[in-house]
Each structure stands twice: as C-alpha cells, then as structure tokens.
C-alpha positions in Angstrom: -10.9 -10.5 -2.3 -10.9 -8.8 -5.7 -12.7 -5.7 -4.6 -13.2 -3.9 -1.4 -16.3 -2.3 0.1 -16.3 1.4 0.4 -17.7 3.0 3.5 -20.1 6.0 3.5 -18.2 9.1 2.2 -15.3 7.0 0.9 -14.0 7.5 -2.7 -11.7 5.1 -4.4 -8.5 7.1 -5.6 -6.5 4.2 -7.1 -6.5 0.4 -7.4 -3.4 -1.2 -8.5 -1.9 -4.8 -8.7 1.3 -4.8 -6.6 3.3 -7.3 -4.6 3.6 -6.9 -0.8 7.1 -8.0 0.0 7.3 -9.8 3.3 10.6 -11.3 4.7 10.3 -14.9 5.9 13.4 -15.7 7.8 15.8 -13.7 5.7 14.2 -14.3 2.3 12.0 -11.6 0.8 8.8 -13.1 -0.6 6.4 -11.3 -2.9 2.7 -11.7 -2.2 0.7 -10.5 -5.2 -2.5 -8.7 -4.6 -4.4 -5.4 -4.9 -3.6 -2.1 -3.3 -6.6 0.3 -2.8 -6.1 3.8 -1.8 -9.2 5.9 -0.9 -9.7 9.3 0.6 -9.9 7.5 4.0 -7.6 4.4 4.0 -4.9 2.2 2.4 -5.8 -1.5 2.0 -3.8 -4.4 0.5 -5.6 -7.6 -0.2 -3.5 -10.6 -1.4 -4.6 -12.6 -4.4 -1.8 -15.2 -3.9 0.8 -16.0 -1.3 0.3 -15.5 2.4 -3.0 -14.1 3.6 -1.0 -12.6 6.5 0.3 -10.0 3.9 -3.1 -8.3 4.0 -3.2 -4.8 5.7 -5.5 -2.0 6.2 -4.7 1.5 7.7 -6.7 4.7 8.0 -4.8 7.5 6.3 -4.1 9.2 9.7 -2.2 6.0 10.7 0.3 6.3 7.8 3.4 8.4 8.9 5.2 8.5 5.6 6.4 6.6 2.6 9.7 6.3 0.8 10.6 5.3 -2.8 13.5 2.8 -3.4 15.0 1.1 -6.6 12.6 0.6 -9.5 9.9 2.7 -7.6 9.5 0.2 -4.8 7.4 2.0 -2.2 7.7 1.5 1.6 4.8 2.6 3.7 5.7 3.5 7.3 2.9 3.6 9.9 2.9 5.7 13.0 3.3 2.5 15.0 6.5 1.7 13.2 5.2 -1.0 10.9 6.8 -1.1 7.4 5.1 -2.4 4.3 7.2 -2.7 1.0 5.3 -2.8 -2.3 6.6 -3.4 -5.7 4.8 -3.2 -9.0 5.1 -2.0 -12.5 3.1 1.2 -12.3 4.0 2.5 -8.9 4.5 6.1 -10.2 0.7 6.5 -10.2 0.6 5.3 -6.5 3.4 7.7 -5.6 1.3 10.6 -7.2 -1.8 9.6 -5.2 0.2 9.3 -1.9 1.6 12.8 -2.5 -1.9 14.1 -3.5 -3.4 13.0 -0.2 -0.5 14.6 1.7 1.4 11.5 2.9 4.9 12.7 3.7 7.5 11.4 1.2 10.8 10.6 2.9 14.0 11.3 0.9 
C-alpha cells in the first residue's frame, strides 16, 4: 500500500520512507516501507520484506519513543510493543512526534 486512507477529521502530518527493523531469530532485518503520522494515528505499511512488519496504532496507544544511533527511532506502545525505525530523514519524524506530545525517553 503506497498511500493510506484518512478517516474523517484526520490530517496527515508526515509521510516518510523508513525501514521497520524486525529481529528474526537473532538477526535484525530491515523491512522498507512508508511511515504515516496523522493527528490520530501512526501507521507503517511495508513496500518490501515481511508483511508482518505492518503496524497501526492510535496516538493514545503510543507510550513514548526513544532515539538511538543515527537517529534510529524506537516507538513503545502502552502494551509494551517496540517498533524500531531507521531512515535517512528521521529528524523530521522526531519533530512531529514531539509536536504531537509523544513523550521522548532519554
């Protein structure tokens, strides 16, 4: 899926190409795709790799995020799920997450 459908009252804040890093056994595997952040949710749709790397959360389900080496972003949900994202322009994603008041862990 190259695009996502917005629901009523939803506004796209950012769309970026990133890789969702999933670990298979002990080997991290990048799954390229698109990350969409709206005023209501965060959605990742893979363009290559495993379709199981797709995820979608309402903003209220995101507990926090952290930033690692080379601006790798890890999203943490309130249910304890972690999603690691890498990309060339993650600084703009970080700015949007902060703007919509997702807590940044140090």
